[in-house]
PDB file of C-alpha atoms in Angstrom:
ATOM      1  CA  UNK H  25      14.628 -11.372  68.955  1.00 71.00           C
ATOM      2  CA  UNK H  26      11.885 -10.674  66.483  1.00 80.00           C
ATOM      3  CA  UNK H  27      11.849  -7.619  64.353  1.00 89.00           C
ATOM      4  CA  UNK H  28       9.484  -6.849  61.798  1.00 94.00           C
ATOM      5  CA  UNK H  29      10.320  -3.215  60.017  1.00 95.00           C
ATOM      6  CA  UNK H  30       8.180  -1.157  57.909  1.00 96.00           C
ATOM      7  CA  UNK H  31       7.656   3.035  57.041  1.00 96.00           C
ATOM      8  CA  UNK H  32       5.530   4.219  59.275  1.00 94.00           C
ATOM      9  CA  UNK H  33       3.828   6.915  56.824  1.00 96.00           C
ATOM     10  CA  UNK H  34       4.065   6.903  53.011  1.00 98.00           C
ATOM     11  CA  UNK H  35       2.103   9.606  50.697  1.00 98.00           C
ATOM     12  CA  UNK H  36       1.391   8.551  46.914  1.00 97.00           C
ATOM     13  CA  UNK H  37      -0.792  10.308  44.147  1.00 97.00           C
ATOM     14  CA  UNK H  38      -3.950   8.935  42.628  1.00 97.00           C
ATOM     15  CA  UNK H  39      -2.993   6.845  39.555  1.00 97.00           C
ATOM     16  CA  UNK H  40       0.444   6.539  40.637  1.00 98.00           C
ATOM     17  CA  UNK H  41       2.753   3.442  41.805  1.00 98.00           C
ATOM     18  CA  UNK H  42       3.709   2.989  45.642  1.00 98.00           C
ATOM     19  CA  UNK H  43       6.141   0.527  47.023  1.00 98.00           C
ATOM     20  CA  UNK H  44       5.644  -0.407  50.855  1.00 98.00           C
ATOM     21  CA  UNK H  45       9.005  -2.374  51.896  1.00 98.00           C
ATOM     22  CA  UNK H  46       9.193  -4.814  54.552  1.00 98.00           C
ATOM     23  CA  UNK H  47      12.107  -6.419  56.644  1.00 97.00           C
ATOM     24  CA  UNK H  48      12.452  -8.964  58.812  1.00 96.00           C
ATOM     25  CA  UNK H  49      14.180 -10.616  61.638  1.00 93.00           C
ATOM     26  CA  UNK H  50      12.051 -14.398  62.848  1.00 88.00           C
ATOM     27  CA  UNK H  51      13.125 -17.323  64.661  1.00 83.00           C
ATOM     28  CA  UNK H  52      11.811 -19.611  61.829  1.00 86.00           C
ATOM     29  CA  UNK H  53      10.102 -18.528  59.042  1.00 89.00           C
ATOM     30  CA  UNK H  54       6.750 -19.889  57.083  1.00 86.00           C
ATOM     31  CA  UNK H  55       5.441 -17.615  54.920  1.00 90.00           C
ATOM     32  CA  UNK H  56       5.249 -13.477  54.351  1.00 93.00           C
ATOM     33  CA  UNK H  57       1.873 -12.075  54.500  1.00 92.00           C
ATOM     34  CA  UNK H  58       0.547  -8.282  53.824  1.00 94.00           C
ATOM     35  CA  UNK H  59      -2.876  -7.464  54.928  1.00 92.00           C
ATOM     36  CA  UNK H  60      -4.875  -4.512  54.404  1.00 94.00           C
ATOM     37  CA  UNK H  61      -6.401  -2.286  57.486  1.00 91.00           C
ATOM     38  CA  UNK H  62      -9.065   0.381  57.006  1.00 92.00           C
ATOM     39  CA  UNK H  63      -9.658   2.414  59.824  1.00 87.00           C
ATOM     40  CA  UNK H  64     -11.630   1.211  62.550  1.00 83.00           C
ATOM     41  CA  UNK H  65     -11.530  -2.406  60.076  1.00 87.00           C
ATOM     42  CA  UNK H  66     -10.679  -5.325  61.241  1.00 86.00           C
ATOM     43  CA  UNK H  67      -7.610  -6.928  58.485  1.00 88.00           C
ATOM     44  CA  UNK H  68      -7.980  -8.085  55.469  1.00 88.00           C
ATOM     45  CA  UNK H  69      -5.756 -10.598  53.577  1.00 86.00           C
ATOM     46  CA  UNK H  70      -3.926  -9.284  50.452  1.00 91.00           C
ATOM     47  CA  UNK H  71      -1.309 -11.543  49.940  1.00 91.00           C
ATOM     48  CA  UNK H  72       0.949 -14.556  51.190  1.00 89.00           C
ATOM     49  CA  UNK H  73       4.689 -15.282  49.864  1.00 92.00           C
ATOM     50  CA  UNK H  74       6.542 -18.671  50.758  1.00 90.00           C
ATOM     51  CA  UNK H  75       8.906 -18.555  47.646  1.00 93.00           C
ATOM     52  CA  UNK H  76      11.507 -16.059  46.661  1.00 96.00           C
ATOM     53  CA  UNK H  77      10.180 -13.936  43.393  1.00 96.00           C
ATOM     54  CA  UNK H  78       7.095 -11.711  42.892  1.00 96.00           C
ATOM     55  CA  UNK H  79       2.890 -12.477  43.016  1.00 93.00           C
ATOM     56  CA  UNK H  80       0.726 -10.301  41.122  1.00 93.00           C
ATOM     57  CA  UNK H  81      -2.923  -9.866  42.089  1.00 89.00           C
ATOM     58  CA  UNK H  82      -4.437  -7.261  40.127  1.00 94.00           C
ATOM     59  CA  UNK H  83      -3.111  -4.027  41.082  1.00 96.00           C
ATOM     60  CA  UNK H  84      -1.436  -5.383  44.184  1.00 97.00           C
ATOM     61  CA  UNK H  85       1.917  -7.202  43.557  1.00 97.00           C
ATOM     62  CA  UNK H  86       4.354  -8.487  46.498  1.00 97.00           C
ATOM     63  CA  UNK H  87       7.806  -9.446  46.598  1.00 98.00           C
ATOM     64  CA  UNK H  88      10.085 -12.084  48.684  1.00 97.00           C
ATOM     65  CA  UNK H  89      13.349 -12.220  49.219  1.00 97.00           C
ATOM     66  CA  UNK H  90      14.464 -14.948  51.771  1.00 96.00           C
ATOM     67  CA  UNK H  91      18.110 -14.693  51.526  1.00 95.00           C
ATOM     68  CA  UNK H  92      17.598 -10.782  52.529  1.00 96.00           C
ATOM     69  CA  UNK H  93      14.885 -11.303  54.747  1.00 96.00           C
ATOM     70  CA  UNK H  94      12.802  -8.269  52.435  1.00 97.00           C
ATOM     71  CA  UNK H  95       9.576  -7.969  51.035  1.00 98.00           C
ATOM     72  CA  UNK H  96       7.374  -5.094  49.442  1.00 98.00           C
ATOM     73  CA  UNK H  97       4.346  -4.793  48.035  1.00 98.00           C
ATOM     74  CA  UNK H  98       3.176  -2.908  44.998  1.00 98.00           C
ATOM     75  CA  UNK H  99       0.272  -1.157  44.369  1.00 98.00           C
ATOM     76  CA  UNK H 100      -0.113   0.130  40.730  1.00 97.00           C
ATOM     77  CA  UNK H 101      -2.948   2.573  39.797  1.00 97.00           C
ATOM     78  CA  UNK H 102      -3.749   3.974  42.858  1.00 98.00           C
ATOM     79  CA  UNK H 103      -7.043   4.621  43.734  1.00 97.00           C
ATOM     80  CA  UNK H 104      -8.583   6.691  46.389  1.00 97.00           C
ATOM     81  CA  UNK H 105      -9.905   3.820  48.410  1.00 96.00           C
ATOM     82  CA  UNK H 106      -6.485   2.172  48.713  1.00 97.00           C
ATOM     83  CA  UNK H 107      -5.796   4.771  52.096  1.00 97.00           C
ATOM     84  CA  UNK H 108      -5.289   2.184  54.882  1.00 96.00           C
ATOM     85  CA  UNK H 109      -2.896   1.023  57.090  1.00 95.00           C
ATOM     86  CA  UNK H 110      -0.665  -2.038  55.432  1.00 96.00           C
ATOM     87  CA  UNK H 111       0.621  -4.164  57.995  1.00 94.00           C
ATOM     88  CA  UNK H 112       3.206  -6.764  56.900  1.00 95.00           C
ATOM     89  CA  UNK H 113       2.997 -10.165  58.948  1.00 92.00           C
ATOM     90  CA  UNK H 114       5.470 -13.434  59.159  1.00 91.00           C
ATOM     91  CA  UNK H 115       4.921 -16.726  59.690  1.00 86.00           C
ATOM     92  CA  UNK H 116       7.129 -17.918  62.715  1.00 80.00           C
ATOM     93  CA  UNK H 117       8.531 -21.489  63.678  1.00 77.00           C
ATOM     94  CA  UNK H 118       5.650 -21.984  65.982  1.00 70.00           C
ATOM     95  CA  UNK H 119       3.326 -20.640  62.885  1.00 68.00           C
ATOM     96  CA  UNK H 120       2.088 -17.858  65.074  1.00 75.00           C
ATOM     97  CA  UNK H 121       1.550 -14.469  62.668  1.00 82.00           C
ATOM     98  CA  UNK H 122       4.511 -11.826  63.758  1.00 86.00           C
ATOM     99  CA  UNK H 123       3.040  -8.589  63.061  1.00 88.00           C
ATOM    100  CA  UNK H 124       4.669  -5.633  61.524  1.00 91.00           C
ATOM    101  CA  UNK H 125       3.519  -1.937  63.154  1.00 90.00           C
ATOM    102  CA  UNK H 126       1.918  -1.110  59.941  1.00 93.00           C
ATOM    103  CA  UNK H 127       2.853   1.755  57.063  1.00 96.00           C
ATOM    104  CA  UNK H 128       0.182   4.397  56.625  1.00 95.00           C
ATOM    105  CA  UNK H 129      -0.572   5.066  53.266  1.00 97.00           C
ATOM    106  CA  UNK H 130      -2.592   8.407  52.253  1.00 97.00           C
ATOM    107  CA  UNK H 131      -3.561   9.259  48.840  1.00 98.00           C
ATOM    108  CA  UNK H 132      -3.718  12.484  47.293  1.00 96.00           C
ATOM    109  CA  UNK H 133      -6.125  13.789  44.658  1.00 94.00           C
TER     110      UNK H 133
ATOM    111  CA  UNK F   5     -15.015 -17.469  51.238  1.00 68.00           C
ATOM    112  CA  UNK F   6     -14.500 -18.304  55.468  1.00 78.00           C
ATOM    113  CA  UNK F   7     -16.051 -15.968  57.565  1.00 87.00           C
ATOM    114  CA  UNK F   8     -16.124 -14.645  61.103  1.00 92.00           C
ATOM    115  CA  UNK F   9     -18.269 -12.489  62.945  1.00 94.00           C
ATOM    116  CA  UNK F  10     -17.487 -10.984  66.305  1.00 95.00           C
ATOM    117  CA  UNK F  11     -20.119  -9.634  68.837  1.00 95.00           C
ATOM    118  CA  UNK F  12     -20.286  -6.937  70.025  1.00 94.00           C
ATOM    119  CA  UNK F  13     -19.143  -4.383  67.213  1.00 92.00           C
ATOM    120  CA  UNK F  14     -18.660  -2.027  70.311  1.00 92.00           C
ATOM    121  CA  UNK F  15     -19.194  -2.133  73.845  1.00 95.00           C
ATOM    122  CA  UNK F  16     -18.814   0.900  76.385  1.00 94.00           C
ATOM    123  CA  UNK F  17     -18.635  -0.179  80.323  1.00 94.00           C
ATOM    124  CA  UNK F  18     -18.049   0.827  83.360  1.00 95.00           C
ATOM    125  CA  UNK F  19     -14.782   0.519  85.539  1.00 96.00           C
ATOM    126  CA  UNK F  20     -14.714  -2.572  87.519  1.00 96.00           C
ATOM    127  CA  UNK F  21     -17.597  -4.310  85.512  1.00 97.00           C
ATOM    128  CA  UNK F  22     -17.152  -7.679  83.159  1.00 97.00           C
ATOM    129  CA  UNK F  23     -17.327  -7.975  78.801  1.00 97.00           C
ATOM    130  CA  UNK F  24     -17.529 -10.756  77.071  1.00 97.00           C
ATOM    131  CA  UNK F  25     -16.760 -10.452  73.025  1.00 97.00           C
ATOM    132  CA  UNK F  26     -17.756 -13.083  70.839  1.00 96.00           C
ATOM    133  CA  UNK F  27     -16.209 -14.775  68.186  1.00 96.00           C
ATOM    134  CA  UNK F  28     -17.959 -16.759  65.566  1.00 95.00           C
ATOM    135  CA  UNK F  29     -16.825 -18.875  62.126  1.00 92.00           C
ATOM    136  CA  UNK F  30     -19.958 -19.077  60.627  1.00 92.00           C
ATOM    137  CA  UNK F  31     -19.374 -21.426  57.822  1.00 87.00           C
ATOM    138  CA  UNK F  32     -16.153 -23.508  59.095  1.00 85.00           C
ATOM    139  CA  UNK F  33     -14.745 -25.621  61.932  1.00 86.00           C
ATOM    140  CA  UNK F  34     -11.745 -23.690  63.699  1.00 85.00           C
ATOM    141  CA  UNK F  35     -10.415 -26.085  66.096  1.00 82.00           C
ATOM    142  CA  UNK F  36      -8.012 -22.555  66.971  1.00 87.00           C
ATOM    143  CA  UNK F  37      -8.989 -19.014  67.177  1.00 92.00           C
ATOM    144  CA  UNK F  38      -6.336 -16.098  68.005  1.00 93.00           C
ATOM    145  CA  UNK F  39      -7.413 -13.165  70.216  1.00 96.00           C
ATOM    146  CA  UNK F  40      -5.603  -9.893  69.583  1.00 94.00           C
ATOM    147  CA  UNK F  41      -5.536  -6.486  70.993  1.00 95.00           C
ATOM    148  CA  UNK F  42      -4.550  -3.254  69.199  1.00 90.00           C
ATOM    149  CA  UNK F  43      -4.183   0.446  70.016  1.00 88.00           C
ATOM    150  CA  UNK F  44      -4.701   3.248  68.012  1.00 82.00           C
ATOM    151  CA  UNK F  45      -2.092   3.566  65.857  1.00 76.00           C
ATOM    152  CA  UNK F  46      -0.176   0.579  66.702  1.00 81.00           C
ATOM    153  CA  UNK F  47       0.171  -2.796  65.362  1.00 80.00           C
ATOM    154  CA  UNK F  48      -1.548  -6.285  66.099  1.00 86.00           C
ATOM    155  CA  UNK F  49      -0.750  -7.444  69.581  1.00 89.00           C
ATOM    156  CA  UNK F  50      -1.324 -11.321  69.972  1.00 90.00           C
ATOM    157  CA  UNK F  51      -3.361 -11.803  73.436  1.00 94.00           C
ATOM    158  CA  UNK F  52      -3.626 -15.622  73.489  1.00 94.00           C
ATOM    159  CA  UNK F  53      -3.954 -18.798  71.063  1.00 92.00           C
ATOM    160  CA  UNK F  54      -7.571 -20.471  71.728  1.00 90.00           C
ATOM    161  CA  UNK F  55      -7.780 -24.241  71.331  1.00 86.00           C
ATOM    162  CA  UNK F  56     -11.065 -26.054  71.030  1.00 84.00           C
ATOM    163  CA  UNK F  57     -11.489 -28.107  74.152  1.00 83.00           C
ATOM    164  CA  UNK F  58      -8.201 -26.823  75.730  1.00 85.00           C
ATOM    165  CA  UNK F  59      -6.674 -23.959  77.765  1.00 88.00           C
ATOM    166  CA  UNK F  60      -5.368 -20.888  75.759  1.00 92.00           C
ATOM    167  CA  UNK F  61      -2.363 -20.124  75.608  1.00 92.00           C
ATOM    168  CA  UNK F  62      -1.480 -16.477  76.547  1.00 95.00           C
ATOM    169  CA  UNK F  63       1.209 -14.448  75.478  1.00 92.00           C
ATOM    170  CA  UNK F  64       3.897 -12.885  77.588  1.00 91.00           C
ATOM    171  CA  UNK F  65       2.684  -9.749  79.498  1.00 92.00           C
ATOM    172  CA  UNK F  66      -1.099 -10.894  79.220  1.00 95.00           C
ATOM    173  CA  UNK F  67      -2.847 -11.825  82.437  1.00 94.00           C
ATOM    174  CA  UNK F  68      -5.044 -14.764  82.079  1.00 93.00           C
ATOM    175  CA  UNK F  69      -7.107 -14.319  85.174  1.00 94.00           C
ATOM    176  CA  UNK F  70      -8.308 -11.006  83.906  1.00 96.00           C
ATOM    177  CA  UNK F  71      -8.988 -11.945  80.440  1.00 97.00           C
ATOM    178  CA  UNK F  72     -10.856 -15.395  80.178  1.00 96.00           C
ATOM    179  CA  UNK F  73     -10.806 -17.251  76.846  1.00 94.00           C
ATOM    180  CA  UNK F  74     -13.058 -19.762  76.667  1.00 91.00           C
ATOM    181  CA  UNK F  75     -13.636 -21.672  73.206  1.00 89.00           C
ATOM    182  CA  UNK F  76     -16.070 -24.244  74.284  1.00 82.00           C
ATOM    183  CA  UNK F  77     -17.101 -25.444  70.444  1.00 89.00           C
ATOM    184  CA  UNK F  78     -15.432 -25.617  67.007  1.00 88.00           C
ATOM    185  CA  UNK F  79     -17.222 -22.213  66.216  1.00 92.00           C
ATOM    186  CA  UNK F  80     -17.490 -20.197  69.088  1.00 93.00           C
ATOM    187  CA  UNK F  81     -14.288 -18.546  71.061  1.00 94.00           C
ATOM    188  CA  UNK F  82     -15.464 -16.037  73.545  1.00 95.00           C
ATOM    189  CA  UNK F  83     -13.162 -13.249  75.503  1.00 97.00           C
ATOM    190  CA  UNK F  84     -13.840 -12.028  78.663  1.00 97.00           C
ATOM    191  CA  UNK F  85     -12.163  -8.795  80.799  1.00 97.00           C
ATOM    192  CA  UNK F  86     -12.975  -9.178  83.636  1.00 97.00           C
ATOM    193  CA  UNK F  87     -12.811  -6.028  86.271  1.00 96.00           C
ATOM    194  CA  UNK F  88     -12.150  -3.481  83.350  1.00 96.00           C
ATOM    195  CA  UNK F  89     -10.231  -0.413  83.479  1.00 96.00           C
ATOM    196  CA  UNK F  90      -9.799   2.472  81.167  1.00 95.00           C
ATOM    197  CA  UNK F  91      -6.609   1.332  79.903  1.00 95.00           C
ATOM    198  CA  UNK F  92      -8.443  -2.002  78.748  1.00 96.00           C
ATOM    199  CA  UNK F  93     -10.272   0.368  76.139  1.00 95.00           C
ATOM    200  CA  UNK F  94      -8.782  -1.069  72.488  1.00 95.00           C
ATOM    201  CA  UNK F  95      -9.998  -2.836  69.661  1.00 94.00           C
ATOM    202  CA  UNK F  96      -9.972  -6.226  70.338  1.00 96.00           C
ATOM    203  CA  UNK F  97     -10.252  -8.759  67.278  1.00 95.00           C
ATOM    204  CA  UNK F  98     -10.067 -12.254  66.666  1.00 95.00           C
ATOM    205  CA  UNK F  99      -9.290 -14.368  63.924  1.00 93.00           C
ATOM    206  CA  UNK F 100     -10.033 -17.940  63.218  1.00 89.00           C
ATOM    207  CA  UNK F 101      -7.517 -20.800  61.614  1.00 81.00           C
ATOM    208  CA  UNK F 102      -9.081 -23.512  59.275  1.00 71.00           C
ATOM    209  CA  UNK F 103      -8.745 -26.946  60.859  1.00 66.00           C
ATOM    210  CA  UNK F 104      -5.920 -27.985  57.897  1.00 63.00           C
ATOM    211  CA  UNK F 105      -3.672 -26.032  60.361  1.00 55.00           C
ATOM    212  CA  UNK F 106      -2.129 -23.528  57.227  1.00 59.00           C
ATOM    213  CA  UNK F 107      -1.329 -20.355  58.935  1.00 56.00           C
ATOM    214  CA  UNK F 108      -2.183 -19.102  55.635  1.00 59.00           C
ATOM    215  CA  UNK F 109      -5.702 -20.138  56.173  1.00 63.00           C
ATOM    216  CA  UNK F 110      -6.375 -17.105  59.246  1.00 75.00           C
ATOM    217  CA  UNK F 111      -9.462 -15.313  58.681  1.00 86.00           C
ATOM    218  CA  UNK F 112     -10.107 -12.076  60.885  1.00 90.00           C
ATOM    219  CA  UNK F 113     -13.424 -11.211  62.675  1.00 92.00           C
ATOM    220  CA  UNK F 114     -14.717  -7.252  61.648  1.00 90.00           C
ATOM    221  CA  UNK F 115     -13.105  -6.670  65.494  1.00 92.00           C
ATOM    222  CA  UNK F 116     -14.970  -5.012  68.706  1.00 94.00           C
ATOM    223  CA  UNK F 117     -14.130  -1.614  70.117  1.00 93.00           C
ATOM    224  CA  UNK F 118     -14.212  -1.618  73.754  1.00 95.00           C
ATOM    225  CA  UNK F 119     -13.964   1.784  75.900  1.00 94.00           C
ATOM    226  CA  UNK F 120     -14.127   1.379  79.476  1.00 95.00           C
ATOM    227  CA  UNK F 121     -15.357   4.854  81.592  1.00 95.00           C
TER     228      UNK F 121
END
């Protein structure tokens, strides 16, 4: 089957680092994706990963490992507005998006 | 950047009655849209694959006599539920997929927040 895992709830302090990790299980894989949700929000793209290493984009940096089937995504200097929902997605064999059930991220003052 | 719009933001019916939620790329062809469904506090659920001048394609568990996709033009997808219930109430949003066929090129709509009385 398909399994996409991810934290359900993680808690991090303004100005602080958080890492949100991400496994997998796909028939077929093309691509890692993590996308941003603000309440009530539709989605928003934050990053795609095809190749094993690290991206950095800003403040947001995410990770693939193939061979593991992991991922995470980095958020450096936290800011208030980065509360959301980050749901981590995979590309499947039939390049439909498998979804992840989202991590909850809350930021404290 | 590509970007869609979806109308209504919001939409509150009656049991029984028929909504139809638009979905528009507004400055790009998408020869496919994706409808999807989500609860609170769950994840993305895939509904159906919409094809420009085809059928959709519907996803295990999703009734396509109940919730018409109809994607008549390379900008326009539209959903229909037909004969809602309460337990139709979700957030229902659709992205669109640039003709290039990347999956990496999905863009989502703001979504449309359906509560059926």
């Amino acid at each position: 089957g398909q399994n996409i895992d991810q934290p359900t709830e993680m808690t991090a302090t303004e100005g602080a680092i958080v890492q949100i990790n991400c496994t997998y299980q796909t028939s077929g894989f093309n691509g890692l994706f993590w996308y941003q949700q603000h309440a009530g929000e539709a989605p928003t793209f934050l990053s795609y990963n095809v190749l094993d290493g690290l991206e950095e984009k800003g403040r947001f940096s995410s990770f693939l490992s193939r061979s593991k089937g992991y991922s995470y995504l980095l958020l450096k200097e936290l800011q208030m507005k980065d509360s959301a929902s980050y749901l981590c997605a995979v590309g499947d064999s039939n390049y439909q998006l498998i979804w992840g059930a989202g991590t909850k991220l809350i930021i404290k003052p | 950047g590509a970007v869609v719009s979806q109308h209504p933001s919001w939409v509150i019916c009656k049991s029984g009655t028929s909504v139809k939620i638009e979905c528009r790329s507004l400055d790009f062809q998408a020869t496919t849209m994706f409808w999807y469904r989500q609860f609170p506090k769950q994840s993305l659920m895939l509904m159906a694959t919409s094809n420009e001048g085809s059928k959709a394609t519907y996803e295990q568990g999703v009734e396509k006599d109940k919730f018409l996709i109809n994607h008549a033009s390379l900008t326009l997808s539209t959903l229909t539920v037909t004969s809602a219930h309460p337990e139709d109430s979700s957030f229902y949003i659709c992205s669109a997929r640039l003709p290039e066929g990347s999956v990496y090129e999905q863009y989502f709509g703001p979504g449309t927040r359906l509560t059926v009385t």
